[in-house]
CSV table of C-alpha atoms in Angstrom, one decimal:
chain,number,residue,atom,x,y,z
A,241,UNK,CA,-28.1,36.6,20.8
A,242,UNK,CA,-31.0,34.7,22.2
A,243,UNK,CA,-34.3,36.7,22.3
A,244,UNK,CA,-36.5,35.6,25.2
A,245,UNK,CA,-40.2,35.4,24.4
A,246,UNK,CA,-42.1,37.1,27.2
A,247,UNK,CA,-45.0,34.6,26.8
A,248,UNK,CA,-42.8,31.7,27.7
A,249,UNK,CA,-43.0,32.2,31.5
A,250,UNK,CA,-46.8,32.5,31.3
A,251,UNK,CA,-47.1,29.3,29.2
A,252,UNK,CA,-44.8,27.4,31.6
A,253,UNK,CA,-46.9,28.6,34.6
A,254,UNK,CA,-50.1,27.5,32.9
A,255,UNK,CA,-48.7,24.1,32.1
A,256,UNK,CA,-47.5,23.8,35.7
A,257,UNK,CA,-51.1,24.4,36.9
A,258,UNK,CA,-52.4,21.6,34.7
A,259,UNK,CA,-49.5,19.2,35.5
A,260,UNK,CA,-51.1,17.8,38.6
A,261,UNK,CA,-53.6,14.9,38.8
A,262,UNK,CA,-55.6,16.5,41.7
A,263,UNK,CA,-56.0,19.8,39.9
A,264,UNK,CA,-56.7,18.1,36.6
A,265,UNK,CA,-59.5,16.0,38.3
A,266,UNK,CA,-61.0,19.3,39.7
A,267,UNK,CA,-61.0,20.9,36.3
A,268,UNK,CA,-62.6,17.9,34.7
A,269,UNK,CA,-65.3,17.8,37.3
A,270,UNK,CA,-66.0,21.5,36.9
A,271,UNK,CA,-66.7,20.9,33.2
A,272,UNK,CA,-70.3,20.4,34.3
A,273,UNK,CA,-70.6,24.2,34.4
A,274,UNK,CA,-71.7,24.3,38.0
A,275,UNK,CA,-70.1,25.6,41.2
A,276,UNK,CA,-68.6,23.1,43.6
A,277,UNK,CA,-67.6,23.4,47.2
A,278,UNK,CA,-64.1,22.6,48.5
A,279,UNK,CA,-65.5,19.5,50.3
A,280,UNK,CA,-67.3,18.2,47.2
A,281,UNK,CA,-64.2,18.5,45.1
A,282,UNK,CA,-62.0,17.0,47.8
A,283,UNK,CA,-64.2,13.9,48.0
A,284,UNK,CA,-64.3,13.7,44.2
A,285,UNK,CA,-60.5,13.9,43.9
A,286,UNK,CA,-59.9,11.6,46.9
A,287,UNK,CA,-57.8,14.0,48.9
A,288,UNK,CA,-58.1,15.9,52.3
A,289,UNK,CA,-60.0,19.1,52.2
A,290,UNK,CA,-56.9,21.0,53.4
A,291,UNK,CA,-54.9,19.7,50.5
A,292,UNK,CA,-57.6,20.5,48.0
A,293,UNK,CA,-57.9,24.0,49.3
A,294,UNK,CA,-54.2,24.6,48.5
A,295,UNK,CA,-54.8,23.3,44.9
A,296,UNK,CA,-57.8,25.5,44.5
A,297,UNK,CA,-55.9,28.5,45.6
A,298,UNK,CA,-53.4,28.0,42.8
A,299,UNK,CA,-56.1,27.5,40.2
A,300,UNK,CA,-57.8,30.7,41.3
A,301,UNK,CA,-54.6,32.7,41.3
A,302,UNK,CA,-53.7,31.3,37.9
A,303,UNK,CA,-57.0,32.5,36.5
A,304,UNK,CA,-58.5,29.1,35.7
A,305,UNK,CA,-61.1,29.2,38.4
A,306,UNK,CA,-63.2,31.9,40.1
A,307,UNK,CA,-64.6,31.6,43.6
A,308,UNK,CA,-67.7,32.8,45.3
A,309,UNK,CA,-68.5,32.8,49.0
A,310,UNK,CA,-71.9,32.3,50.6
A,311,UNK,CA,-71.6,32.4,54.4
A,312,UNK,CA,-69.2,29.7,55.5
A,313,UNK,CA,-69.1,28.0,52.1
A,314,UNK,CA,-66.6,28.6,49.4
A,315,UNK,CA,-67.7,27.7,45.8
A,316,UNK,CA,-65.5,27.5,42.8
A,317,UNK,CA,-66.3,27.2,39.1
A,318,UNK,CA,-64.4,27.5,35.8
A,319,UNK,CA,-63.4,31.1,35.1
A,320,UNK,CA,-65.1,31.1,31.6
A,321,UNK,CA,-65.9,29.2,28.5
A,322,UNK,CA,-62.3,29.6,27.2
A,323,UNK,CA,-61.0,27.6,30.2
A,324,UNK,CA,-63.6,24.9,29.5
A,325,UNK,CA,-62.5,24.8,25.8
A,326,UNK,CA,-58.9,24.5,26.9
A,327,UNK,CA,-59.6,21.6,29.3
A,328,UNK,CA,-61.9,19.7,26.8
A,329,UNK,CA,-59.5,20.0,23.9
A,330,UNK,CA,-56.5,18.9,25.9
A,331,UNK,CA,-58.5,15.9,27.1
A,332,UNK,CA,-59.3,15.1,23.5
A,333,UNK,CA,-55.6,14.9,22.8
A,334,UNK,CA,-55.1,12.1,25.4
A,335,UNK,CA,-54.9,8.6,23.9
A,336,UNK,CA,-58.3,7.0,23.9
A,337,UNK,CA,-57.3,4.2,26.3
A,338,UNK,CA,-56.0,6.8,28.8
A,339,UNK,CA,-59.0,9.1,28.4
A,340,UNK,CA,-61.4,6.3,29.0
A,341,UNK,CA,-59.7,3.5,31.0
A,342,UNK,CA,-61.4,0.1,31.3
A,343,UNK,CA,-64.1,0.3,34.0
A,344,UNK,CA,-63.4,-1.7,37.2
A,345,UNK,CA,-67.0,-2.1,38.3
A,346,UNK,CA,-70.5,-2.3,36.8
A,347,UNK,CA,-71.2,1.1,38.3
A,348,UNK,CA,-68.2,2.7,36.6
A,349,UNK,CA,-69.2,1.0,33.3
A,350,UNK,CA,-72.8,2.4,33.6
A,351,UNK,CA,-71.5,5.9,34.4
A,352,UNK,CA,-69.1,5.8,31.5
A,353,UNK,CA,-71.8,4.6,29.1
A,354,UNK,CA,-74.1,7.4,30.3
A,355,UNK,CA,-71.4,10.1,29.7
A,356,UNK,CA,-70.7,8.7,26.2
A,357,UNK,CA,-74.4,8.8,25.3
A,358,UNK,CA,-75.0,12.4,26.4
A,359,UNK,CA,-73.4,14.9,28.8
A,360,UNK,CA,-72.8,18.6,29.3
A,361,UNK,CA,-69.5,20.0,28.2
A,362,UNK,CA,-69.4,23.1,30.4
A,363,UNK,CA,-72.6,24.7,29.1
A,364,UNK,CA,-73.3,22.8,25.8
A,365,UNK,CA,-74.3,19.2,24.9
A,366,UNK,CA,-71.7,16.6,24.1
A,367,UNK,CA,-71.4,12.9,23.6
A,368,UNK,CA,-73.5,11.0,21.0
A,369,UNK,CA,-76.4,13.4,21.7
A,370,UNK,CA,-74.3,16.5,21.0
A,371,UNK,CA,-72.8,15.0,17.9
A,372,UNK,CA,-76.2,13.8,16.6
A,373,UNK,CA,-77.6,17.3,17.0
A,374,UNK,CA,-74.5,18.9,15.3
A,375,UNK,CA,-74.7,16.5,12.4
A,376,UNK,CA,-78.4,17.0,11.9
A,377,UNK,CA,-78.0,20.8,11.9
A,378,UNK,CA,-75.1,20.5,9.4
A,379,UNK,CA,-76.9,18.1,7.1
A,380,UNK,CA,-80.0,20.4,6.9
A,381,UNK,CA,-77.8,23.4,6.0
A,382,UNK,CA,-78.5,25.1,9.4
A,383,UNK,CA,-74.9,25.0,10.4
A,384,UNK,CA,-71.9,25.3,8.1
A,385,UNK,CA,-68.4,24.1,8.6
A,386,UNK,CA,-65.6,26.7,8.4
A,387,UNK,CA,-61.9,26.8,9.1
A,388,UNK,CA,-60.5,23.9,11.0
A,389,UNK,CA,-63.6,22.0,11.9
A,390,UNK,CA,-63.4,19.8,8.8
A,391,UNK,CA,-59.8,19.1,9.5
A,392,UNK,CA,-60.6,18.2,13.1
A,393,UNK,CA,-63.3,15.8,11.9
A,394,UNK,CA,-60.9,14.2,9.4
A,395,UNK,CA,-58.2,13.7,12.1
A,396,UNK,CA,-60.1,13.4,15.3
A,397,UNK,CA,-57.3,12.9,17.8
A,398,UNK,CA,-55.6,16.1,16.8
A,399,UNK,CA,-57.9,19.1,17.0
A,400,UNK,CA,-57.0,22.0,14.8
A,401,UNK,CA,-57.2,25.6,15.8
A,402,UNK,CA,-59.5,27.3,13.4
A,403,UNK,CA,-57.4,30.3,12.4
A,404,UNK,CA,-59.7,33.3,12.0
A,405,UNK,CA,-62.8,31.1,12.0
A,406,UNK,CA,-64.5,29.3,14.8
A,407,UNK,CA,-65.1,25.9,13.0
A,408,UNK,CA,-68.8,26.3,12.7
A,409,UNK,CA,-71.1,29.1,11.6
A,410,UNK,CA,-74.9,29.4,11.7
A,411,UNK,CA,-76.5,30.0,8.3
A,412,UNK,CA,-79.5,32.3,7.7
A,413,UNK,CA,-81.7,29.2,7.8
A,414,UNK,CA,-80.0,28.2,11.0
A,415,UNK,CA,-80.8,31.5,12.7
A,416,UNK,CA,-84.4,31.1,11.6
A,417,UNK,CA,-84.5,27.6,13.0
A,418,UNK,CA,-83.3,28.6,16.4
A,419,UNK,CA,-85.9,31.4,16.5
A,420,UNK,CA,-88.7,29.1,15.4
A,421,UNK,CA,-87.7,26.6,18.0
A,422,UNK,CA,-87.9,29.3,20.7
A,423,UNK,CA,-84.2,29.3,21.4
A,424,UNK,CA,-82.9,32.9,22.0
A,425,UNK,CA,-79.4,33.8,20.7
A,426,UNK,CA,-78.5,36.9,22.7
A,427,UNK,CA,-75.0,37.6,21.5
A,428,UNK,CA,-72.9,39.7,23.9
A,429,UNK,CA,-69.2,39.9,24.6
A,430,UNK,CA,-66.5,38.2,22.6
A,431,UNK,CA,-67.9,34.7,22.7
A,432,UNK,CA,-68.6,33.4,19.1
A,433,UNK,CA,-72.1,32.6,18.1
A,434,UNK,CA,-71.1,29.2,17.0
A,435,UNK,CA,-67.9,27.3,17.7
A,436,UNK,CA,-66.6,23.7,17.1
A,437,UNK,CA,-65.5,21.9,20.3
A,438,UNK,CA,-63.8,18.5,19.9
A,439,UNK,CA,-65.7,15.8,21.7
A,440,UNK,CA,-63.3,13.6,23.7
A,441,UNK,CA,-65.4,10.5,23.5
A,442,UNK,CA,-66.6,10.8,19.9
A,443,UNK,CA,-63.4,12.4,18.6
A,444,UNK,CA,-65.4,14.7,16.4
A,445,UNK,CA,-66.5,18.4,16.9
A,446,UNK,CA,-69.8,19.3,18.5
A,447,UNK,CA,-71.5,22.6,18.6
A,448,UNK,CA,-70.4,25.1,21.3
A,449,UNK,CA,-70.4,28.9,21.5
A,450,UNK,CA,-73.6,30.9,22.2
A,451,UNK,CA,-75.7,28.7,20.0
A,452,UNK,CA,-74.5,25.5,21.8
A,453,UNK,CA,-75.0,27.0,25.2
A,454,UNK,CA,-78.5,28.3,24.5
A,455,UNK,CA,-79.6,25.0,22.9
A,456,UNK,CA,-78.4,23.1,25.9
A,457,UNK,CA,-80.2,25.5,28.3
A,458,UNK,CA,-83.4,25.2,26.3
A,459,UNK,CA,-83.2,21.4,26.2
A,460,UNK,CA,-82.8,21.3,30.0
A,461,UNK,CA,-85.4,24.0,30.7
A,462,UNK,CA,-88.1,22.4,28.5
A,463,UNK,CA,-87.4,18.8,29.5
A,464,UNK,CA,-85.9,17.6,26.3
A,465,UNK,CA,-83.2,16.0,28.4
A,466,UNK,CA,-82.6,15.7,32.2
A,467,UNK,CA,-79.5,15.4,34.3
A,468,UNK,CA,-78.6,12.0,35.6
A,469,UNK,CA,-77.7,12.4,39.3
A,470,UNK,CA,-75.3,15.2,40.1
A,471,UNK,CA,-72.7,14.6,37.4
A,472,UNK,CA,-72.4,15.8,33.7
A,473,UNK,CA,-74.4,13.0,32.2
A,474,UNK,CA,-77.8,13.8,30.7
A,475,UNK,CA,-80.6,11.6,29.4
A,476,UNK,CA,-82.9,12.3,26.5
A,477,UNK,CA,-86.5,12.1,27.6
A,478,UNK,CA,-89.5,10.8,25.6
A,479,UNK,CA,-90.5,14.5,24.9
A,480,UNK,CA,-86.9,15.2,23.8
A,481,UNK,CA,-86.9,12.2,21.5
A,482,UNK,CA,-90.2,13.3,19.8
A,483,UNK,CA,-89.0,16.9,19.6
A,484,UNK,CA,-85.6,16.2,18.1
A,485,UNK,CA,-87.2,13.7,15.6
A,486,UNK,CA,-89.7,16.3,14.5
A,487,UNK,CA,-87.3,19.3,14.4
A,488,UNK,CA,-84.1,17.6,13.1
A,489,UNK,CA,-85.1,14.1,12.0
A,490,UNK,CA,-82.9,12.4,14.6
A,491,UNK,CA,-83.6,8.7,15.1
A,492,UNK,CA,-83.7,8.1,18.9
A,493,UNK,CA,-82.4,4.6,18.5
A,494,UNK,CA,-79.0,5.9,17.4
A,495,UNK,CA,-78.6,7.6,20.8
A,496,UNK,CA,-79.1,4.5,23.0
């Protein structure tokens, strides 16, 4: 007798939501952590607004997006950090040449380089900037590697689910470092304090979770880094270079 797993239908439905290039493009765009309008996403995906609206309806119904309405405008954003983690880790499983195809124009090349140098991954820092901060925290004993993070680093294209762990954990010294740096770590809900998130350009884990989100928020609020245009790319400022050098010994030249 064949026993049907009740989760199979749900998994198939989720896979179906992701198995469309327009919907995938929307999910990747929304990894910047901000809310987008139907028109903005339609232009980004290169489809008609009416077509995009149908796709967004499916993503909202499937629990991957939430929507907010302000007057005539409809905004959508990723439902939560778990959705962002799912999208980022699936993207990291894509072959490097497919995840980052050869740029066709100088503008595309510049945009790709900016994303590789530093970007937001939902609500935390990624790219070389995110990796440099994560490495510095680890080397100074402020962040410890647990569970599957070491495995993910050893075999970058294939992220490992961290069992009962979350890949990273802040040490006592790390908690003090965040406090001394003025970075609050209000820990509410089920979100882990620290978590490893596989970086799709560097193919190594960077810091996510509450600590990653609060560090990113602090970096933007204090001007350590600034957004480039309206996308996910961020640029480290002179203030940020001095601060990260003083706090973590990061050489700014390694981030250019």
